[in-house]
Each structure stands twice: as structure tokens, then as C-alpha cells.
CSV table of C-alpha atoms in Angstrom, one decimal:
chain,number,residue,atom,x,y,z
L,1,MET,CA,273.5,-64.6,173.1
L,2,PHE,CA,270.4,-66.2,171.6
L,3,PHE,CA,270.4,-63.6,168.9
L,4,ASN,CA,274.0,-64.0,167.8
L,5,ALA,CA,274.6,-65.4,164.3
L,6,PRO,CA,276.7,-68.5,164.0
L,7,PRO,CA,280.3,-67.5,163.0
L,8,TYR,CA,281.8,-68.4,159.7
L,9,THR,CA,284.8,-70.8,159.8
L,10,GLY,CA,287.2,-71.0,156.9
L,11,PRO,CA,290.6,-70.0,155.5
L,12,LYS,CA,292.0,-66.6,156.2
L,13,SER,CA,292.0,-64.0,153.4
L,14,ASP,CA,292.7,-60.3,152.8
L,15,HIS,CA,289.4,-59.5,154.4
L,16,PHE,CA,289.0,-62.4,156.9
L,17,ASP,CA,291.4,-62.9,159.8
L,18,GLY,CA,290.1,-66.3,160.8
L,19,ARG,CA,287.5,-64.9,163.2
L,20,HIS,CA,286.2,-61.6,161.8
L,21,PHE,CA,285.6,-60.1,158.3
L,22,HIS,CA,286.8,-56.5,157.6
L,23,ASN,CA,286.5,-53.9,154.9
L,24,THR,CA,289.4,-53.3,152.6
L,25,ALA,CA,289.3,-49.6,153.6
L,26,PRO,CA,290.4,-48.9,157.2
L,27,ILE,CA,287.1,-47.5,158.6
L,28,GLU,CA,285.6,-47.1,162.1
L,29,HIS,CA,282.0,-48.4,162.3
L,30,GLY,CA,280.1,-48.1,165.4
L,31,LYS,CA,282.0,-47.5,168.6
L,32,ALA,CA,279.6,-48.6,171.4
L,33,SER,CA,279.9,-45.3,173.3
L,34,ALA,CA,279.1,-43.2,170.3
L,35,PHE,CA,276.2,-45.4,169.3
L,36,LEU,CA,274.7,-45.4,172.7
L,37,LYS,CA,275.0,-41.6,173.0
L,38,TRP,CA,273.2,-41.3,169.6
L,39,MET,CA,270.5,-43.7,170.5
L,40,THR,CA,269.8,-41.9,173.8
L,41,SER,CA,269.4,-38.5,172.1
L,42,ARG,CA,267.5,-40.1,169.2
L,43,GLU,CA,264.8,-41.5,171.5
L,44,ARG,CA,263.9,-37.9,172.6
L,45,ARG,CA,263.4,-37.0,168.9
L,46,ALA,CA,261.5,-40.2,168.0
L,47,GLY,CA,259.1,-39.7,165.1
L,48,GLU,CA,260.4,-36.4,163.9
L,49,GLY,CA,259.9,-36.0,160.1
L,50,TRP,CA,258.2,-39.4,159.8
L,51,THR,CA,254.5,-40.0,159.2
L,52,ARG,CA,252.7,-43.4,158.8
L,53,ILE,CA,251.2,-43.7,155.4
L,54,ASP,CA,248.9,-46.5,154.2
L,55,PRO,CA,248.6,-46.4,150.4
L,56,PRO,CA,246.8,-49.3,148.7
L,57,PRO,CA,249.2,-52.1,147.5
L,58,GLY,CA,250.4,-52.0,143.9
L,59,PRO,CA,248.9,-54.2,141.2
L,60,LYS,CA,249.7,-57.9,141.1
L,61,PRO,CA,252.9,-58.3,139.0
L,62,GLU,CA,252.9,-60.5,135.9
L,63,ALA,CA,254.1,-64.0,136.4
L,64,ARG,CA,257.0,-63.7,133.9
L,65,VAL,CA,258.6,-61.3,131.5
L,66,PHE,CA,260.2,-62.1,128.2
L,67,GLY,CA,263.0,-61.2,125.8
L,68,ASP,CA,265.6,-58.7,127.1
L,69,THR,CA,263.1,-57.0,129.5
L,70,LEU,CA,264.5,-56.0,132.9
L,71,ARG,CA,261.6,-55.1,135.1
L,72,VAL,CA,262.0,-53.8,138.6
L,73,THR,CA,259.4,-53.2,141.3
L,74,LEU,CA,260.2,-51.4,144.5
L,75,VAL,CA,258.4,-53.3,147.4
L,76,GLY,CA,260.0,-51.2,150.1
L,77,HIS,CA,263.3,-50.5,151.9
L,78,ALA,CA,265.8,-53.0,150.2
L,79,THR,CA,263.2,-55.4,149.0
L,80,LEU,CA,262.8,-55.3,145.2
L,81,LEU,CA,261.3,-57.7,142.7
L,82,ILE,CA,263.4,-58.1,139.6
L,83,GLN,CA,262.0,-59.9,136.6
L,84,MET,CA,264.0,-61.2,133.6
L,85,GLN,CA,263.1,-63.9,131.1
L,86,GLY,CA,262.8,-67.1,133.0
L,87,LEU,CA,263.8,-65.7,136.3
L,88,ASN,CA,262.0,-63.8,139.2
L,89,VAL,CA,264.3,-62.5,141.9
L,90,LEU,CA,263.7,-60.9,145.3
L,91,THR,CA,266.3,-58.8,147.1
L,92,ASP,CA,266.6,-58.8,150.9
L,93,PRO,CA,262.9,-59.7,151.3
L,94,LEU,CA,261.1,-58.2,154.3
L,95,TRP,CA,257.3,-58.3,154.7
L,96,GLU,CA,257.2,-58.1,158.5
L,97,PRO,CA,255.8,-55.2,160.5
L,98,ARG,CA,259.1,-54.6,162.3
L,99,THR,CA,262.7,-55.1,161.6
L,100,SER,CA,263.8,-56.6,164.9
L,101,PRO,CA,264.8,-59.9,166.6
L,102,VAL,CA,261.4,-59.7,168.4
L,103,ARG,CA,257.9,-59.0,167.3
L,104,PHE,CA,256.9,-56.5,170.0
L,105,ALA,CA,259.8,-54.0,169.7
L,106,GLY,CA,262.2,-52.4,167.3
L,107,PRO,CA,261.8,-50.2,164.2
L,108,LYS,CA,258.3,-50.4,162.8
L,109,ARG,CA,257.1,-49.8,159.3
L,110,PHE,CA,255.9,-46.3,158.3
L,111,ARG,CA,255.0,-47.7,154.9
L,112,PRO,CA,253.5,-51.2,154.2
L,113,ALA,CA,255.1,-53.5,151.7
L,114,ALA,CA,253.9,-52.2,148.3
L,115,ILE,CA,253.1,-55.6,146.9
L,116,ARG,CA,251.0,-58.2,148.8
L,117,PHE,CA,253.0,-61.2,149.6
L,118,ASP,CA,250.3,-63.4,148.1
L,119,ASP,CA,250.5,-61.5,144.9
L,120,LEU,CA,254.2,-62.3,144.3
L,121,PRO,CA,254.9,-64.3,141.1
L,122,PRO,CA,256.9,-67.6,141.4
L,123,ILE,CA,260.2,-66.7,143.0
L,124,ASP,CA,263.3,-68.5,141.7
L,125,LEU,CA,266.1,-66.6,143.3
L,126,VAL,CA,266.6,-64.6,146.5
L,127,LEU,CA,269.5,-62.3,147.1
L,128,VAL,CA,270.5,-61.6,150.7
L,129,SER,CA,273.2,-59.0,151.1
L,130,HIS,CA,274.0,-59.4,154.8
L,131,ASN,CA,272.5,-60.4,158.1
L,132,HIS,CA,271.2,-57.2,159.7
L,133,TYR,CA,267.5,-57.5,160.6
L,134,ASP,CA,266.3,-55.1,158.0
L,135,HIS,CA,268.0,-57.2,155.3
L,136,LEU,CA,267.8,-60.8,156.5
L,137,SER,CA,264.3,-61.5,157.8
L,138,VAL,CA,264.1,-65.2,158.9
L,139,SER,CA,260.3,-65.0,159.1
L,140,THR,CA,259.9,-63.7,155.6
L,141,LEU,CA,262.4,-66.2,154.2
L,142,LYS,CA,260.5,-69.0,155.8
L,143,ARG,CA,257.3,-67.8,154.2
L,144,ILE,CA,259.1,-67.6,150.8
L,145,ALA,CA,260.5,-71.1,151.2
L,146,ASP,CA,257.1,-72.5,152.0
L,147,ALA,CA,255.2,-70.6,149.3
L,148,HIS,CA,257.7,-70.9,146.5
L,149,ASP,CA,259.2,-74.3,146.8
L,150,THR,CA,262.5,-73.3,148.5
L,151,PRO,CA,264.0,-71.0,145.9
L,152,THR,CA,267.8,-70.6,145.7
L,153,ILE,CA,269.2,-68.1,148.2
L,154,VAL,CA,272.6,-66.5,147.4
L,155,THR,CA,274.3,-64.7,150.2
L,156,GLY,CA,277.7,-63.9,151.8
L,157,LEU,CA,279.9,-66.3,153.7
L,158,GLY,CA,278.5,-67.5,157.0
L,159,ASN,CA,274.8,-66.9,156.4
L,160,ARG,CA,273.9,-70.4,155.3
L,161,GLN,CA,274.5,-71.7,158.8
L,162,LEU,CA,272.2,-69.1,160.2
L,163,LEU,CA,269.5,-70.0,157.7
L,164,GLU,CA,269.9,-73.7,158.3
L,165,LYS,CA,269.6,-73.1,162.0
L,166,HIS,CA,266.0,-71.9,161.2
L,167,ASP,CA,265.3,-74.7,158.8
L,168,ILE,CA,265.7,-72.6,155.7
L,169,GLY,CA,267.5,-74.5,152.9
L,170,GLY,CA,268.6,-73.7,149.4
L,171,ALA,CA,271.3,-71.3,150.4
L,172,ILE,CA,274.6,-70.8,148.5
L,173,GLU,CA,277.1,-68.6,150.3
L,174,LEU,CA,279.8,-66.7,148.4
L,175,ASP,CA,283.0,-64.8,149.1
L,176,TRP,CA,283.7,-61.5,147.4
L,177,TRP,CA,284.3,-62.0,143.7
L,178,ALA,CA,283.1,-65.7,143.7
L,179,SER,CA,280.3,-66.8,141.4
L,180,THR,CA,277.6,-69.5,141.1
L,181,ARG,CA,275.2,-70.5,138.4
L,182,VAL,CA,271.4,-70.4,139.1
L,183,ASN,CA,269.2,-71.5,136.2
L,184,ASP,CA,270.4,-69.4,133.2
L,185,VAL,CA,272.2,-66.7,135.2
L,186,THR,CA,275.6,-66.2,136.9
L,187,VAL,CA,275.4,-64.6,140.3
L,188,THR,CA,278.6,-63.0,141.7
L,189,ALA,CA,279.2,-61.6,145.1
L,190,VAL,CA,281.0,-58.3,145.1
L,191,GLU,CA,282.7,-56.2,147.7
L,192,MET,CA,280.7,-53.6,149.7
L,193,GLN,CA,281.8,-51.4,152.6
L,194,HIS,CA,279.6,-52.3,155.6
L,195,PHE,CA,279.5,-54.7,158.6
L,196,SER,CA,277.3,-57.5,160.0
L,197,GLY,CA,275.8,-58.6,163.2
L,198,ARG,CA,272.5,-59.7,164.8
L,199,GLY,CA,273.4,-59.9,168.5
L,200,PRO,CA,275.7,-58.5,171.1
L,201,ARG,CA,278.7,-60.8,170.4
L,202,ASP,CA,278.7,-61.5,166.6
L,203,ARG,CA,280.0,-58.3,165.0
L,204,ASP,CA,281.5,-59.1,161.6
L,205,VAL,CA,281.6,-62.9,162.0
L,206,THR,CA,279.7,-63.2,158.6
L,207,LEU,CA,280.3,-61.4,155.3
L,208,TRP,CA,278.4,-58.6,153.7
L,209,VAL,CA,278.2,-58.5,149.9
L,210,GLY,CA,276.6,-56.9,146.9
L,211,LEU,CA,275.3,-59.3,144.3
L,212,VAL,CA,275.5,-59.1,140.5
L,213,VAL,CA,273.1,-61.1,138.4
L,214,GLU,CA,274.2,-61.6,134.8
L,215,HIS,CA,271.4,-62.7,132.4
L,216,PRO,CA,272.2,-63.8,128.8
L,217,LEU,CA,269.4,-61.6,127.5
L,218,ALA,CA,268.7,-59.0,130.2
L,219,GLY,CA,272.3,-58.2,130.9
L,220,ARG,CA,273.9,-57.3,134.2
L,221,LEU,CA,272.1,-56.1,137.4
L,222,LEU,CA,273.9,-55.1,140.6
L,223,PHE,CA,272.1,-55.1,144.0
L,224,CYS,CA,274.3,-53.2,146.4
L,225,GLY,CA,272.5,-54.0,149.7
L,226,ASP,CA,274.0,-51.7,152.2
L,227,THR,CA,277.3,-49.8,151.7
L,228,GLY,CA,279.4,-46.8,152.5
L,229,TYR,CA,281.2,-45.0,149.6
L,230,GLY,CA,284.6,-46.3,148.6
L,231,ALA,CA,286.9,-47.5,145.8
L,232,HIS,CA,285.0,-50.8,145.6
L,233,PHE,CA,282.5,-49.3,143.2
L,234,ALA,CA,285.3,-48.7,140.6
L,235,ARG,CA,286.6,-52.1,141.4
L,236,ILE,CA,283.3,-53.7,140.5
L,237,ARG,CA,283.3,-52.0,137.1
L,238,GLU,CA,286.9,-53.1,136.5
L,239,ARG,CA,286.4,-56.7,137.6
L,240,ILE,CA,282.8,-57.4,136.6
L,241,GLY,CA,281.8,-54.7,134.1
L,242,ALA,CA,279.4,-51.8,134.1
L,243,PRO,CA,275.8,-52.9,135.1
L,244,ARG,CA,272.8,-52.3,133.0
L,245,VAL,CA,270.9,-51.5,136.2
L,246,ALA,CA,272.3,-50.8,139.7
L,247,LEU,CA,270.1,-50.9,142.8
L,248,VAL,CA,271.8,-48.3,145.1
L,249,PRO,CA,270.8,-47.3,148.7
L,250,ILE,CA,270.1,-43.6,149.2
L,251,GLY,CA,268.8,-43.5,152.8
L,252,ALA,CA,269.9,-44.2,156.4
L,253,TYR,CA,272.8,-41.7,156.3
L,254,GLN,CA,272.3,-39.3,159.3
L,255,PRO,CA,274.2,-38.5,161.5
L,256,ARG,CA,277.1,-38.5,159.1
L,257,ALA,CA,279.7,-38.9,161.8
L,258,LEU,CA,278.3,-42.3,162.6
L,259,MET,CA,276.8,-43.4,159.3
L,260,LYS,CA,279.3,-42.2,156.6
L,261,PRO,CA,281.6,-45.3,156.8
L,262,VAL,CA,278.7,-47.7,156.2
L,263,HIS,CA,275.8,-45.8,154.4
L,264,VAL,CA,276.1,-43.6,151.4
L,265,ASP,CA,274.1,-40.4,151.2
L,266,PRO,CA,272.4,-39.3,148.0
L,267,THR,CA,275.4,-37.4,146.8
L,268,GLU,CA,277.7,-40.4,147.3
L,269,ALA,CA,275.1,-42.6,145.7
L,270,VAL,CA,275.3,-40.5,142.5
L,271,GLN,CA,279.1,-40.8,142.6
L,272,ALA,CA,278.7,-44.6,143.0
L,273,HIS,CA,276.5,-44.6,139.9
L,274,LEU,CA,279.2,-42.7,138.0
L,275,ASP,CA,282.0,-45.0,139.3
L,276,LEU,CA,280.0,-48.1,138.3
L,277,GLY,CA,279.3,-46.7,134.8
L,278,ALA,CA,275.7,-47.9,135.3
L,279,GLN,CA,273.3,-47.4,132.4
L,280,THR,CA,270.5,-46.8,135.0
L,281,SER,CA,270.5,-46.7,138.8
L,282,VAL,CA,267.5,-47.1,141.0
L,283,GLY,CA,267.3,-45.6,144.6
L,284,MET,CA,266.3,-47.9,147.5
L,285,HIS,CA,266.7,-48.2,151.2
L,286,TYR,CA,264.6,-45.2,152.3
L,287,GLY,CA,261.2,-44.2,153.5
L,288,THR,CA,260.1,-47.4,155.1
L,289,PHE,CA,261.8,-47.9,158.5
L,290,ARG,CA,263.1,-45.0,160.6
L,291,LEU,CA,266.6,-46.4,161.2
L,292,THR,CA,268.5,-43.1,161.3
L,293,ASP,CA,267.9,-39.3,161.7
L,294,GLU,CA,267.0,-38.0,158.3
L,295,PRO,CA,263.3,-37.2,157.6
L,296,MET,CA,261.3,-39.7,155.7
L,297,ASP,CA,261.1,-37.8,152.4
L,298,GLU,CA,264.6,-36.3,152.4
L,299,PRO,CA,266.6,-39.0,150.6
L,300,PRO,CA,264.7,-38.8,147.2
L,301,ALA,CA,264.6,-35.0,147.4
L,302,LYS,CA,268.4,-34.9,148.0
L,303,LEU,CA,268.9,-37.4,145.2
L,304,VAL,CA,267.2,-35.1,142.8
L,305,GLU,CA,269.5,-32.3,143.9
L,306,ALA,CA,272.6,-34.5,143.6
L,307,ARG,CA,271.6,-35.8,140.2
L,308,ALA,CA,271.2,-32.3,138.9
L,309,ALA,CA,274.5,-31.2,140.4
L,310,ALA,CA,276.2,-34.0,138.5
L,311,GLY,CA,274.5,-33.1,135.3
L,312,LEU,CA,272.6,-36.5,135.1
L,313,ALA,CA,269.3,-36.9,133.3
L,314,GLU,CA,266.3,-37.9,135.4
L,315,ASP,CA,266.2,-41.4,133.8
L,316,ALA,CA,269.9,-42.0,134.7
L,317,PHE,CA,269.2,-42.4,138.5
L,318,ARG,CA,265.5,-43.1,139.1
L,319,ILE,CA,263.2,-43.0,142.1
L,320,LEU,CA,260.5,-45.6,141.3
L,321,PRO,CA,257.0,-45.3,142.8
L,322,HIS,CA,256.5,-48.0,145.4
L,323,GLY,CA,254.6,-51.0,144.0
L,324,VAL,CA,254.7,-49.9,140.3
L,325,SER,CA,256.7,-52.1,138.0
L,326,ALA,CA,259.1,-50.3,135.6
L,327,ASP,CA,260.8,-51.8,132.5
L,328,LEU,CA,264.3,-50.2,132.6
L,329,PRO,CA,266.4,-49.5,129.5
């Protein structure tokens, strides 16, 4: 019970029944019996297709960028550094050696964070998509608050209480389609198809979101966090507009019988790119923690195949080298 997230309390809506949040599409996500059966068989195959790699960290990023530049650096998993004029943003920051409620067990890194924590530029804004341990790391968020003068955190409904429980301030929580202003940008929470939970009794008591950052010069960026494929991608385009850059997950998709409702595979990620009308998409959420059954290097290889099958140019949906900053069109 110690690990459970505090539940959100607020008015009912079309995706909140007063106790639990739910997706707009009627999906099954994670029957306990099926999950336990998968985990039992998975332990016998632990490590298949995954090898620890220790490349040197990438170069120290510049402190700021200027004009209409939109610079993205893949740190690892769902952690990316986004730089726009006057604003440095981190998504789902995670610098810890494991993604787990405890330090001595749980999924461990097969790839170190591609940027040293101490090399980060001043962080102004942190986007937290949901409360799973591989997306909301209390330890890392505490380090960021201490080192960067408590930047603003924007997240989904219910997560502010969890952060305040751990003495992390500066959080703004949003419902789907609600917005807030941070410095010169508008941040809007958008619908994703996923779930939440950190302990045995807190499934879906807080909200999962994607987050759109709209900058007056750099344009519109979408961070998807975690999601299955659904009609919500088209709804984002209809309600918010096509993004200049979309950060889209491409990993953690096998076995499909369990993962399909909540994690896109590379083919679905390409379809999401098309639904969104994104100018450029960037793949993320792969090759760092062994959370599911696909091999470490499979997601980017499958993305190349899916991109070609859809007739997309290489620059339309990119795989960025870890730790290397890229200015996107």
C-alpha cells in the first residue's frame, strides 16, 4: 500500500467516474491472470535479445537556442531534451539505474542516460505524461527541483498530490484538452490511450496524458508519453492542430495480445504520424529498459520497414542517435 499513488478527487467527466479514469475506447488493459502468466514465462527468457552497452555520453548541450529553432536530444527511453528560444524542456525525466519503486530490484538500464545530468542546460519546464515508474521518477524529479530552482512541472490530474507527497513543488495538473501558460508557451494536455498505477491498489486513479507545447516562434510540439493506437491521434489534429514535431513511442509492444491496447508498435506509430499530420516525428521509448518481449534493436528496425511501407521519407519519422542534438525542420 505504501507504493500506491494518492487518488484524484474531482468532478465526474466522460473519462472519470468519480474514482477511476478510463479511456474513451473500450479496451482491456492488463487482466491480472494474463499479466502474471506472461511475467512467469518472461522470467525464463530474461535477457534474450538485450545486451548492456556503455557508450560515452553525448556532448554537453548548449544553454539556449534562438529564433525558430526546435532542437531535440534523445536522452533515453521517454526522456528527451527539447530546446526552443527562451525555453528548455525535459520529458518524463529518468536518470536512475532502475525503473522501480525500490533501488535493488526492477527493470535495469541496458543503456545509460545519453546526457550527463550535470551537463543539462537550465531546465524551465518538465512534462510528465503519467505515473508509471519509467515515466515519473520521484528521485530524478527531486534532483531536477534542487538543481534547476524547481521548474514548472505539467502533468495529468492527480499527479500533483503524489509529487507534493515527496516535497516536489511547482506542478500544474491538467485534464485532457485543458491548457496552461508557462513563460511564453501554451501547454495543453491531450488524450492518450493508456492507464496509470504505481502500486497494487491504485490502478487508474490518476490521469495519463500527452502534452502539446505551443511556442510563438518554434511552433507546436507533441509529446505522446505512452499510448496505444486509436482515434485520439486524429482528434488531436482536429482540436489542437498538426504538430511541427511529434515525439512518438515505438517500443514496449510485445506480446501484442497484452500490449496492443496501451503501446503502439512501429507500424501503428507510423499511422499515428499520418493521423497527426506531423511535419516530423521522432521515435522514442525503446532500447533502454527491457520492459517487454521484443529485442533491444527491433523497434528502430521495424520503424524503418513501416516507414518504407507507408512511402514516407527517412526525415519524416526519424530515429535520433542517443545524446546527439538535432535541429528539426
